[in-house]
XYZ file of C-alpha atoms in Angstrom:
268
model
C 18.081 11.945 -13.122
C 16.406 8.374 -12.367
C 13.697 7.211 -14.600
C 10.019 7.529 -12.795
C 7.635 4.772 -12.848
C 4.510 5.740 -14.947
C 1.379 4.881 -12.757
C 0.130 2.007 -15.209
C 3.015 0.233 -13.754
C 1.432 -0.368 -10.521
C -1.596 -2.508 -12.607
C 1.271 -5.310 -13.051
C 4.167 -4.911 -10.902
C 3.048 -7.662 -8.015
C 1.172 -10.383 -9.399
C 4.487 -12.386 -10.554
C 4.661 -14.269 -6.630
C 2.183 -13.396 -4.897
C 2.367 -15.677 -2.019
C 6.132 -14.585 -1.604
C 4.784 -11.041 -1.444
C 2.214 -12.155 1.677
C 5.351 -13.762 3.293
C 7.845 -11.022 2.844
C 5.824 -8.181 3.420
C 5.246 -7.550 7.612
C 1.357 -6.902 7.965
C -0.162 -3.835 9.026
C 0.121 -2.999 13.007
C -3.272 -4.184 14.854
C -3.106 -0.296 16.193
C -4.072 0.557 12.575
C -6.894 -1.624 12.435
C -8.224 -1.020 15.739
C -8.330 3.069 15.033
C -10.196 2.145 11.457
C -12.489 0.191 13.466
C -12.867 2.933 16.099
C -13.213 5.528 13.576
C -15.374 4.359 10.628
C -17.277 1.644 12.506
C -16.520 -1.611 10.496
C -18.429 -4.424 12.195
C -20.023 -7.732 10.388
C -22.058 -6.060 8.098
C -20.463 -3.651 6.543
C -20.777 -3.205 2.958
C -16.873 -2.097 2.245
C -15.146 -1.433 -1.635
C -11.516 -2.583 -1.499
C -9.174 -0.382 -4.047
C -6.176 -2.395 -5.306
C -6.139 -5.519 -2.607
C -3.067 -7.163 -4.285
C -2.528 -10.366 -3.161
C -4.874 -9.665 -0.188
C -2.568 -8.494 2.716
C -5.337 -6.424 4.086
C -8.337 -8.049 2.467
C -7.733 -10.924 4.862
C -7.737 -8.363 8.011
C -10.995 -6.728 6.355
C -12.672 -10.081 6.170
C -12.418 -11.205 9.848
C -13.284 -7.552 11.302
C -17.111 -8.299 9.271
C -16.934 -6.471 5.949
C -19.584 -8.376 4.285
C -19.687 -7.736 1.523
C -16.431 -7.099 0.381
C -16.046 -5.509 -3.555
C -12.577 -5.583 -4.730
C -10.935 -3.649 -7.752
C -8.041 -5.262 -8.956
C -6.252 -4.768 -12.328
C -3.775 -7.818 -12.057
C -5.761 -10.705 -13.503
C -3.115 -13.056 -11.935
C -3.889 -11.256 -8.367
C -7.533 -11.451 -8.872
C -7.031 -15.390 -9.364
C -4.541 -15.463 -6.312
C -7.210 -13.717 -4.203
C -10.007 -16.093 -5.500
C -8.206 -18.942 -4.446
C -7.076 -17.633 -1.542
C -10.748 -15.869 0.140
C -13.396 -18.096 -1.157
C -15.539 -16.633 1.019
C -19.030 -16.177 -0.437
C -19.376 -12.342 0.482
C -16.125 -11.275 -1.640
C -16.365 -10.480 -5.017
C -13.327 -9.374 -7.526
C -13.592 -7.263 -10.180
C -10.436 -7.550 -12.241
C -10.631 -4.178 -13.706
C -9.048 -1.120 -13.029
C -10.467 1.803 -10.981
C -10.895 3.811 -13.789
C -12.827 1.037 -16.342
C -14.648 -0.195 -13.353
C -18.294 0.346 -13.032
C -18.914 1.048 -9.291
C -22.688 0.933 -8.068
C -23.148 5.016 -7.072
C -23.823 5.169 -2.761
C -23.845 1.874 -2.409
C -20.877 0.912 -0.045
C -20.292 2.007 3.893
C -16.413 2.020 3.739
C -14.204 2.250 1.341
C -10.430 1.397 1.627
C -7.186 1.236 -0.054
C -3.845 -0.413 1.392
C -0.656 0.734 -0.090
C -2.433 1.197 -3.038
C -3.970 4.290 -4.180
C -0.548 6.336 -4.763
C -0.587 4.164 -8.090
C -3.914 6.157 -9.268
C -4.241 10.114 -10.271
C -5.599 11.107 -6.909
C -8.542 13.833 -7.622
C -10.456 11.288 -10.086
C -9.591 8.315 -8.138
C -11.108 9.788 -5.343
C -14.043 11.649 -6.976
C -15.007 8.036 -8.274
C -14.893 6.290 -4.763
C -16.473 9.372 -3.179
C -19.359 8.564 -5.726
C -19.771 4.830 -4.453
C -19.897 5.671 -0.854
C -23.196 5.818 0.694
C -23.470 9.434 2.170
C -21.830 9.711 5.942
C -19.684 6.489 4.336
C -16.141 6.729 5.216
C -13.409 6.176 3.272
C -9.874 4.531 4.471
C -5.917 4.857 2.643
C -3.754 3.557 4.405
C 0.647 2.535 3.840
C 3.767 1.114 5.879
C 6.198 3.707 4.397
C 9.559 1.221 4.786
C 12.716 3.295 5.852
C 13.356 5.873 8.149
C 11.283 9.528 7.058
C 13.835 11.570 9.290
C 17.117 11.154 11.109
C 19.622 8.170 10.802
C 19.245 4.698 8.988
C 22.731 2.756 8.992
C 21.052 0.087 6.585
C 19.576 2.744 4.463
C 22.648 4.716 4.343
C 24.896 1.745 3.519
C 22.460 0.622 0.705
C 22.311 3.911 -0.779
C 24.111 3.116 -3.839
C 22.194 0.381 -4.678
C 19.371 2.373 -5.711
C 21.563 4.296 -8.558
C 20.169 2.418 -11.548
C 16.451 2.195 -9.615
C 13.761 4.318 -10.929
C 11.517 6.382 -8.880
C 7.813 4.551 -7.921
C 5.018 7.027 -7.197
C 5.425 6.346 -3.359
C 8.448 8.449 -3.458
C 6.221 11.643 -3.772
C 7.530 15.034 -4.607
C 10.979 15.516 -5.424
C 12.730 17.337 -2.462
C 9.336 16.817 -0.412
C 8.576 13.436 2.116
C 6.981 10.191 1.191
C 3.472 10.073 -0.675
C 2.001 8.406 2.493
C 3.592 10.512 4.746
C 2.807 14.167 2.650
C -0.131 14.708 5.099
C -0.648 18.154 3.768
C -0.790 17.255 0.240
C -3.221 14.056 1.272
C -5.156 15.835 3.354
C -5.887 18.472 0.469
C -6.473 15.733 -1.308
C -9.549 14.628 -0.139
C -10.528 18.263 1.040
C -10.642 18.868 -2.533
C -12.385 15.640 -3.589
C -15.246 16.698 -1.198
C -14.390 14.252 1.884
C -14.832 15.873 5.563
C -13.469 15.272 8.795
C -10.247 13.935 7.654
C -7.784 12.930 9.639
C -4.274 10.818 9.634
C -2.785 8.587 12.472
C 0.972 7.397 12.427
C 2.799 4.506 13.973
C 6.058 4.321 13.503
C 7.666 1.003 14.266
C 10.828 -1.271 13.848
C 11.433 -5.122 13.427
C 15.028 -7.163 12.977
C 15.301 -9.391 9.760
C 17.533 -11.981 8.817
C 19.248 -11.245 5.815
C 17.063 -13.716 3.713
C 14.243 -12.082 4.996
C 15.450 -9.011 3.869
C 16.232 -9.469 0.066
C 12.599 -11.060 -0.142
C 11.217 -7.610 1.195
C 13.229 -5.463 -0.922
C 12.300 -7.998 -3.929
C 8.668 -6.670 -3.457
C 9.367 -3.043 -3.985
C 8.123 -1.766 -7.017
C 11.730 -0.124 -8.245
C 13.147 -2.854 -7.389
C 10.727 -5.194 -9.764
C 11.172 -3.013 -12.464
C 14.689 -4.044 -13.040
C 15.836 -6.043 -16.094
C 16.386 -9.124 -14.152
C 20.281 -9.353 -14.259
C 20.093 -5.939 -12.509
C 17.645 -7.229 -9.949
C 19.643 -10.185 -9.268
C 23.010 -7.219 -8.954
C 20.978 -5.662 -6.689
C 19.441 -8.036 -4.316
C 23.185 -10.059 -3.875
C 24.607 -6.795 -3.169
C 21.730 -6.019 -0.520
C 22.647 -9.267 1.222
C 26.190 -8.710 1.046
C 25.972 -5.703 3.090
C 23.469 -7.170 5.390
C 26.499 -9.599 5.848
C 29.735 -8.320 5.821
C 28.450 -4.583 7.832
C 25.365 -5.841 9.761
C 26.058 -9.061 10.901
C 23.271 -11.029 9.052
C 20.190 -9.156 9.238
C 19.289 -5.262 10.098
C 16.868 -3.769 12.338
C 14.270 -1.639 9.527
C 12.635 1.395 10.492
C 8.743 1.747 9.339
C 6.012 4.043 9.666
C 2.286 2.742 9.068
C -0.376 5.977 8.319
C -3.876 5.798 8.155
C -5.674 8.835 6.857
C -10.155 8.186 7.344
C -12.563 10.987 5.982
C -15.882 10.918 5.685
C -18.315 11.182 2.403
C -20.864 13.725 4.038
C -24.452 13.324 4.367
C-alpha cells in the first residue's frame, strides 16, 4: 500500500518555487469566477478571508473582482513573503499562521474562500472556524481544478500509470475506492451541512488544454506526491514523464481537468 501524506504536509509542500508554481499551474476558468461572483456577490468592497492562497493563483483573481480587504492565512512563511512581494496592495494583509493557530476576528468577513486548499485541513473544525468569521448571510467559497480524467479514458494517464508506484497518496485523492476530494460532492456537501452552512451548492467545468512536454513536467513538478519525493526519485520520475510525452505522444499531451466550485451560505 502507498504511503499517505499526513495533512501538515500541505503547510510546506509549495513554497520551494513559487513563481514556477504560478507559471506551471493553468488558472482557474473565468466561468468559475463569474458563478462566485453571481452567487456570493463579490464586488469592490467586499471584506473576503482567503484560506491557504499559496503563491496567490487566486488571490490575484480575488483582488481585481474588489475584495477589499483581503485577509489571508498562510502557513508557508516563504509563500507569505512571495505573496507580499508579489500584491503590495494596501488592502491585503497575510497572516503567516495556520488556520488552526490563527486568530480570526468572529463575523467579521462577507466571503470567505479557499482555492485548492482546504483538503489539506480536517474539514469539520476547519470549517466550524471559518463559519465563525463570516458575518451572518456571509458566504463561503472552496473551490479545485481536479487534474486528470474522473471517469472514462486518459491515454496520458494510463501510460503514466506506473510512474506513480513509489508516489504517496496527497489528501486530494479522497477515499480509497471513492472519487477525488473535490469531486466527492456528497461527502462535501455533508460537509458543510454539518458545519452549519445552508444553501450549498457545487458547479463543475470540466475542461482540456494541450501542453508541450516541458510544460508538462513543470505541472506534474507541482503536485504534492510528486514534491514529496527524495529528489533522485523526483528527478526518475519527471524524465520518465517526459519520455513518454516523447516517444508515445509526440511531444506534449492533451490533459483532461475538471474545475468545482462548491458556495454555501453562513445563515442569518
Amino acid at each position: 500500500m502507498r504511503d499517505e501524506l499526513d495533512l501538515a504536509a500541505g503547510r510546506a509542500a509549495f513554497g520551494e518555487d513559487p513563481a514556477g508554481y504560478i507559471e506551471a499551474r493553468p488558472p482557474y476558468p473565468e466561468a468559475l469566477y463569474a458563478r462566485l461572483v453571481a452567487r456570493t456577490g463579490l464586488r469592490p468592497g467586499t471584506a473576503v478571508l482567503e484560506i491557504g492562497p499559496g503563491p496567490g493563483l487566486a488571490t490575484a483573481r480575488l483582488l481585481e473582482l474588489g475584495a477589499d480587504p483581503l485577509l489571508a492565512i498562510e502557513p508557508d512563511a516563504r509563500l507569505a513573503g512571495y505573496l507580499r512581494l508579489a500584491f503590495p496592495q494596501a488592502g491585503l494583509t497575510i497572516i503567516n499562521r495556520t488556520l488552526e493557530a490563527a486568530e480570526l476576528p468572529a463575523d467579521r468577513f462577507d466571503l470567505g474562500v479557499a482555492a485548492t486548499s482546504f483538503h489539506w485541513l480536517e474539514q469539520a473544525s476547519a470549517l466550524a472556524k471559518v463559519r465563525r468569521a463570516l458575518r451572518p448571510d456571509g458566504w463561503w467559497a472552496m473551490w479545485w481544478t481536479n487534474f486528470g480524467a474522473e471517469r472514462g479514458s486518459d491515454p496520458f494517464q494510463d501510460a503514466t500509470h506506473h510512474l506513480f508506484a513509489e508516489t504517496p497518496r496527497a489528501p486530494s485523492h479522497g477515499r480509497r475506492g471513492g472519487p477525488s476530494f473535490a469531486m466527492d460532492h456528497e461527502a462535501r456537501l455533508a460537509d458543510l451541512a454539518g458545519a452549519g452552512f445552508v444553501e450549498a451548492e457545487v458547479d463543475v467545468w470540466p475542461w482540456t488544454i494541450t501542453l508541450e512536454t516541458e510544460k508538462l513536467v513543470a505541472l506534474y513538478a507541482t503536485f504534492s506526491p510528486i514534491q514529496a519525493l527524495p529528489e533522485p526519485k523526483r528527478a526518475v520520475f519527471l524524465k520518465g514523464l517526459a519520455e513518454v510525452a516523447d516517444r508515445h505522444f509526440g511531444g506534449g499531451a492533451e490533459r483532461s481537468f475538471s474545475s468545482v466550485l462548491y458556495t454555501a451560505r453562513r445563515p442569518g
